[in-house]
Short mmCIF file of C-alpha atoms in Angstrom, two decimals:
data_model
loop_
_atom_site.label_atom_id
_atom_site.label_comp_id
_atom_site.label_asym_id
_atom_site.label_seq_id
_atom_site.Cartn_x
_atom_site.Cartn_y
_atom_site.Cartn_z
CA MET A 226 0.06 0.03 0.01
CA THR A 227 1.39 3.39 -1.01
CA GLN A 228 0.74 6.40 1.23
CA ASN A 229 1.13 9.85 -0.19
CA ASN A 230 0.68 11.89 2.96
CA ASN A 231 4.04 13.53 2.69
CA PRO A 232 5.16 16.63 4.70
CA PRO A 233 6.38 19.71 3.06
CA ASP A 234 9.93 19.32 1.51
CA TRP A 235 11.30 21.95 3.88
CA THR A 236 10.46 19.88 6.90
CA ARG A 237 12.30 16.76 5.68
CA ARG A 238 15.31 18.64 4.24
CA GLN A 239 15.87 20.53 7.41
CA LEU A 240 15.33 17.55 9.74
CA LEU A 241 17.94 15.67 7.73
CA GLN A 242 20.24 18.54 7.37
CA PHE A 243 20.56 19.18 11.05
CA GLY A 244 20.96 15.52 12.04
CA LEU A 245 17.56 14.82 13.52
CA ALA A 246 17.32 11.73 11.31
CA GLY A 247 18.40 8.81 13.44
CA MET A 248 18.97 10.78 16.61
CA ILE A 249 18.94 8.37 19.60
CA LEU A 250 17.38 8.66 22.95
CA PRO A 251 17.21 10.44 25.20
CA LEU A 252 16.77 13.64 23.27
CA ALA A 253 16.20 16.46 25.68
CA ALA A 254 13.56 19.20 24.95
CA SER A 255 16.41 21.68 25.01
CA GLN A 256 17.97 20.07 21.99
CA LEU A 257 14.75 20.38 20.07
CA SER A 258 14.52 24.04 21.10
CA ASN A 259 17.74 24.65 19.20
CA CYS A 260 15.75 24.08 16.01
CA GLN A 261 13.35 26.71 17.16
CA LYS A 262 16.21 29.05 17.71
CA ARG A 263 17.17 28.44 14.07
CA ASN A 264 13.59 29.49 13.08
CA LEU A 265 13.07 26.05 11.49
CA LEU A 266 10.15 24.98 13.60
CA VAL A 267 7.40 26.85 15.39
CA MET A 268 6.70 25.90 18.99
CA GLU A 269 3.03 25.76 19.85
CA THR A 270 2.17 26.19 23.49
CA SER A 271 -1.18 26.11 25.36
CA LYS A 272 -2.00 26.84 28.94
CA GLN A 273 -4.55 23.99 28.63
CA VAL A 274 -1.77 21.45 27.98
CA ASP A 275 -0.50 20.09 31.39
CA SER A 276 3.15 19.35 32.11
CA ARG A 277 2.72 15.57 31.42
CA ALA A 278 1.72 16.30 27.83
CA THR A 279 4.74 18.66 27.30
CA GLU A 280 6.90 15.82 28.54
CA GLY A 281 5.33 13.43 26.04
CA ARG A 282 3.72 11.35 28.74
CA LEU A 283 0.42 9.53 28.38
CA LEU A 284 -1.62 8.71 31.52
CA SER A 285 -4.36 6.49 30.13
CA ARG A 286 -4.09 2.68 30.75
CA PRO A 287 -6.15 -0.30 29.76
CA THR A 288 -8.81 -0.99 32.34
CA HIS A 289 -12.10 -2.79 32.70
CA PRO A 290 -14.60 -1.04 30.36
CA THR A 291 -17.28 1.14 32.10
CA THR A 292 -19.56 1.30 28.93
CA THR A 293 -20.44 -0.82 26.10
CA ALA A 294 -19.76 0.10 22.47
CA LEU A 295 -20.47 -1.12 19.01
CA THR A 296 -18.24 -2.88 16.54
CA GLY A 297 -17.34 -1.36 13.17
CA LEU A 298 -15.93 2.01 12.23
CA HIS A 299 -16.81 5.01 14.39
CA PRO A 300 -15.62 8.59 14.69
CA LEU A 301 -14.17 9.46 18.17
CA GLY A 302 -16.39 12.56 18.43
CA LEU A 303 -13.71 14.43 20.45
CA ASP A 304 -13.20 17.32 18.07
CA GLY A 305 -15.37 18.86 15.41
CA GLN A 306 -12.61 19.44 12.88
CA ARG A 307 -9.51 17.27 13.64
CA ASP A 308 -10.86 14.10 15.24
CA GLY A 309 -10.11 10.41 14.59
CA PHE A 310 -11.63 6.91 14.35
CA VAL A 311 -11.78 3.62 16.10
CA TYR A 312 -12.26 0.42 14.13
CA VAL A 313 -13.45 -2.68 15.98
CA PRO A 314 -13.72 -6.02 14.05
CA GLU A 315 -17.03 -7.96 14.38
CA SER A 316 -15.21 -10.68 16.20
CA TYR A 317 -14.68 -8.44 19.25
CA ARG A 318 -16.13 -9.79 22.49
CA ALA A 319 -16.09 -7.78 25.76
CA ASP A 320 -14.99 -10.86 27.69
CA GLN A 321 -12.02 -11.46 25.48
CA PRO A 322 -9.38 -8.75 25.73
CA ALA A 323 -8.33 -7.60 22.22
CA PRO A 324 -5.02 -6.19 20.93
CA LEU A 325 -4.92 -2.47 20.21
CA VAL A 326 -2.88 -0.61 17.57
CA LEU A 327 -2.77 3.27 17.83
CA ILE A 328 -1.61 4.38 14.38
CA PHE A 329 -0.41 7.78 13.16
CA HIS A 330 -0.69 9.22 9.65
CA GLY A 331 2.05 10.97 7.74
CA ALA A 332 2.33 14.75 7.51
CA GLY A 333 -0.63 16.40 5.68
CA GLY A 334 -2.63 13.14 6.16
CA ASP A 335 -5.46 12.11 8.50
CA ALA A 336 -6.76 9.34 10.62
CA GLU A 337 -8.73 7.83 7.83
CA GLY A 338 -5.61 7.44 5.68
CA ALA A 339 -3.71 5.92 8.64
CA LEU A 340 -6.45 3.28 9.14
CA LYS A 341 -6.12 2.13 5.51
CA ILE A 342 -2.54 0.79 6.23
CA LEU A 343 -3.90 -1.94 8.59
CA ARG A 344 -7.64 -1.96 8.37
CA HIS A 345 -7.73 -4.82 5.80
CA LEU A 346 -5.84 -6.96 8.36
CA ALA A 347 -7.73 -6.02 11.51
CA ILE A 348 -10.31 -8.74 11.11
CA ARG A 349 -7.82 -11.45 10.38
CA PHE A 350 -5.80 -10.61 13.47
CA GLY A 351 -8.68 -9.60 15.70
CA THR A 352 -7.11 -6.23 16.40
CA ILE A 353 -8.82 -2.95 17.29
CA LEU A 354 -7.38 0.05 15.45
CA LEU A 355 -7.37 3.68 16.84
CA ALA A 356 -6.24 6.49 14.63
CA VAL A 357 -6.22 10.26 15.45
CA ASP A 358 -5.71 13.38 13.45
CA SER A 359 -2.72 15.56 14.39
CA ARG A 360 -3.76 18.95 15.67
CA GLN A 361 -1.91 20.69 12.87
CA GLN A 362 -0.45 19.52 9.50
CA THR A 363 1.93 17.17 11.29
CA TRP A 364 2.73 16.00 14.78
CA ASP A 365 3.67 18.42 17.58
CA ILE A 366 7.19 17.14 18.26
CA ILE A 367 8.10 17.77 14.53
CA ARG A 368 6.65 21.34 14.84
CA GLY A 369 8.62 22.13 17.91
CA GLY A 370 7.67 20.20 21.08
CA TYR A 371 5.33 17.80 22.73
CA GLY A 372 1.95 19.04 23.94
CA PRO A 373 -1.35 19.37 21.97
CA ASP A 374 -1.18 16.07 20.17
CA ILE A 375 -0.19 14.15 23.26
CA ALA A 376 -3.16 15.71 25.16
CA PHE A 377 -5.51 14.64 22.43
CA ILE A 378 -4.07 11.21 22.08
CA ASP A 379 -4.51 10.67 25.86
CA ARG A 380 -8.22 11.60 25.50
CA ALA A 381 -8.64 9.21 22.56
CA LEU A 382 -6.94 6.40 24.50
CA ALA A 383 -9.00 7.04 27.69
CA GLN A 384 -12.22 6.86 25.72
CA THR A 385 -11.13 3.68 23.92
CA PHE A 386 -10.09 1.99 27.11
CA SER A 387 -13.49 2.93 28.80
CA HIS A 388 -15.40 1.30 25.86
CA TYR A 389 -13.36 -1.72 24.90
CA THR A 390 -11.58 -4.59 26.76
CA ILE A 391 -7.94 -4.06 25.67
CA ALA A 392 -5.27 -6.67 26.38
CA PRO A 393 -2.71 -4.65 28.40
CA ASN A 394 0.05 -6.94 27.11
CA GLN A 395 -0.83 -6.12 23.47
CA VAL A 396 -0.89 -2.35 23.06
CA ALA A 397 1.08 -1.13 20.08
CA ILE A 398 1.86 2.24 18.65
CA ALA A 399 2.45 2.54 14.97
CA GLY A 400 2.79 5.05 12.11
CA PHE A 401 4.07 5.74 8.59
CA SER A 402 6.55 8.46 7.58
CA ASP A 403 6.23 11.35 10.01
CA GLY A 404 3.81 9.13 11.85
CA ALA A 405 6.46 6.53 12.22
CA SER A 406 8.92 9.04 13.56
CA TYR A 407 6.18 10.10 16.05
CA ALA A 408 5.35 6.51 16.98
CA LEU A 409 9.01 5.82 17.85
CA SER A 410 9.31 9.00 19.81
CA VAL A 411 6.13 8.53 21.83
CA GLY A 412 6.47 4.85 22.07
CA ILE A 413 9.90 4.99 23.70
CA THR A 414 8.77 7.80 25.92
CA ASN A 415 5.80 5.66 27.13
CA GLY A 416 7.22 2.19 26.99
CA ASP A 417 5.32 1.39 30.12
CA LEU A 418 2.07 1.60 28.08
CA PHE A 419 3.08 0.50 24.62
CA ASN A 420 4.93 -2.87 24.64
CA HIS A 421 5.17 -2.84 20.87
CA ILE A 422 6.21 -0.05 18.39
CA ILE A 423 5.76 -0.45 14.61
CA ALA A 424 7.48 2.19 12.50
CA PHE A 425 6.98 2.07 8.66
CA SER A 426 9.70 4.27 6.96
CA PRO A 427 10.54 6.61 9.86
CA GLY A 428 12.82 9.63 9.47
CA PHE A 429 14.08 10.21 13.00
CA MET A 430 13.13 9.77 16.61
CA ALA A 431 13.02 12.30 19.48
CA PRO A 432 11.83 10.66 22.65
CA ALA A 433 11.62 12.98 25.71
CA SER A 434 12.72 10.04 27.98
CA GLN A 435 12.91 6.28 28.11
CA SER A 436 10.32 4.15 29.87
CA GLY A 437 10.11 0.40 29.84
CA LYS A 438 11.60 -1.64 26.97
CA PRO A 439 9.07 -2.08 24.13
CA ARG A 440 9.70 -4.42 21.25
CA LEU A 441 10.12 -2.71 17.90
CA PHE A 442 9.38 -3.46 14.27
CA ILE A 443 10.82 -1.13 11.67
CA SER A 444 10.54 -1.31 7.86
CA HIS A 445 11.95 0.90 5.07
CA GLY A 446 12.15 0.89 1.26
CA LYS A 447 15.67 0.63 -0.15
CA SER A 448 14.81 3.12 -2.88
CA ASP A 449 12.99 5.66 -0.65
CA THR A 450 13.73 9.18 -2.01
CA VAL A 451 11.55 11.02 0.61
CA LEU A 452 13.28 9.63 3.70
CA PRO A 453 16.48 8.00 2.37
CA ILE A 454 17.02 4.64 4.19
CA GLU A 455 20.78 5.15 4.71
CA ARG A 456 20.23 8.36 6.68
CA CYS A 457 17.06 7.29 8.41
CA SER A 458 16.14 3.72 9.39
CA ARG A 459 19.64 2.23 9.14
CA ARG A 460 20.90 4.77 11.64
CA ILE A 461 17.89 4.41 13.86
CA VAL A 462 18.05 0.60 13.88
CA GLN A 463 21.84 0.60 14.62
CA ARG A 464 21.43 2.86 17.65
CA LEU A 465 18.35 1.07 18.92
CA LYS A 466 20.17 -2.19 18.87
CA GLN A 467 23.13 -0.58 20.63
CA ALA A 468 20.66 0.48 23.31
CA GLY A 469 19.50 -3.11 23.82
CA TYR A 470 16.01 -3.01 22.25
CA ASP A 471 14.43 -6.18 20.89
CA LEU A 472 14.02 -5.24 17.22
CA GLU A 473 12.91 -6.73 13.90
CA TYR A 474 13.96 -4.74 10.88
CA ARG A 475 12.74 -5.33 7.32
CA GLU A 476 14.13 -3.63 4.19
CA PHE A 477 12.27 -4.10 1.02
CA ASN A 478 12.75 -3.23 -2.73
CA GLY A 479 10.52 -0.11 -3.06
CA LEU A 480 9.87 3.57 -2.38
CA HIS A 481 8.16 5.46 0.42
CA THR A 482 5.38 3.00 1.00
CA VAL A 483 3.96 0.21 3.13
CA PRO A 484 3.79 -3.01 1.00
CA THR A 485 1.01 -5.41 1.99
CA ALA A 486 3.53 -8.12 2.87
CA ILE A 487 5.27 -5.68 5.30
CA ALA A 488 2.02 -4.80 6.93
CA GLU A 489 1.08 -8.43 7.34
CA ARG A 490 4.41 -9.32 8.86
CA ALA A 491 4.11 -6.41 11.32
CA MET A 492 0.81 -7.61 12.49
CA GLU A 493 1.99 -11.20 12.78
CA TRP A 494 4.97 -9.99 14.79
CA PHE A 495 2.73 -7.93 17.05
CA THR A 496 0.04 -10.39 17.77
CA GLN A 497 2.29 -13.31 18.32
CA SER A 498 4.51 -11.50 20.89
CA ALA A 499 2.81 -10.70 24.27
CA PRO A 500 4.69 -10.00 27.37
CA ASP A 501 2.89 -10.49 30.73
CA LYS A 502 0.88 -7.49 31.87
CA VAL A 503 -2.16 -6.93 34.00
CA PHE A 504 -5.11 -4.48 33.89
CA HIS A 505 -4.94 -1.26 35.85
CA SER A 506 -7.66 -0.77 38.38
#
């Protein structure tokens, strides 16, 4: 499957030029602010965003649902303009905890586009999919710092956990392109929530901190001209391995895309690997 949700050329060129591609954890907020000083990125702040959000931390956790919800595709109903969707396969049963994948779109994209990457596999693997729209054209950390997107994602997760029985040992965060960079960054920062990270063609990672030790799946096209593999995934993978992460890495003959075979392998890898974890009260 090819995704064309590409960020503006200036975003990618500047991220690569200044070495953000492949930057390893931990990446302090002060380092990102250097980009702001160079007038490359615009930091967005909000008094409504608490300190946890600006630190990239998510508070929501799987718990026993307090309401019942329908299967199928449903809008989140959390925002009138930039919202998101949850997709629940018909096989879902409230008494059988299901895997969850939170998936992020590329820059300029939306939640609907992100869902298309994995939706055709959700029934086969019995996986609930959650996709949210970024608050702006792309994700907050790429624009300057964590905050608005983290706060919205936390609301989306809290709503999903209150409606559906999610297996706490099978919670994944995933994304494509800028969404993959964001999934790596947020996933490593929140490794106590996400035990799996799936990154399709990432460009860089900028975690605010390290928490837990999630397993990782990364893929990248050898002929990617948008986010060149040599400067992006190959650097990222090398440093993650050096940091001791359990990682599966797949290169394929192709461009800036998510081939069906790669998506299938990612879902197999995710659903077959489940560390022990219990529900939060």
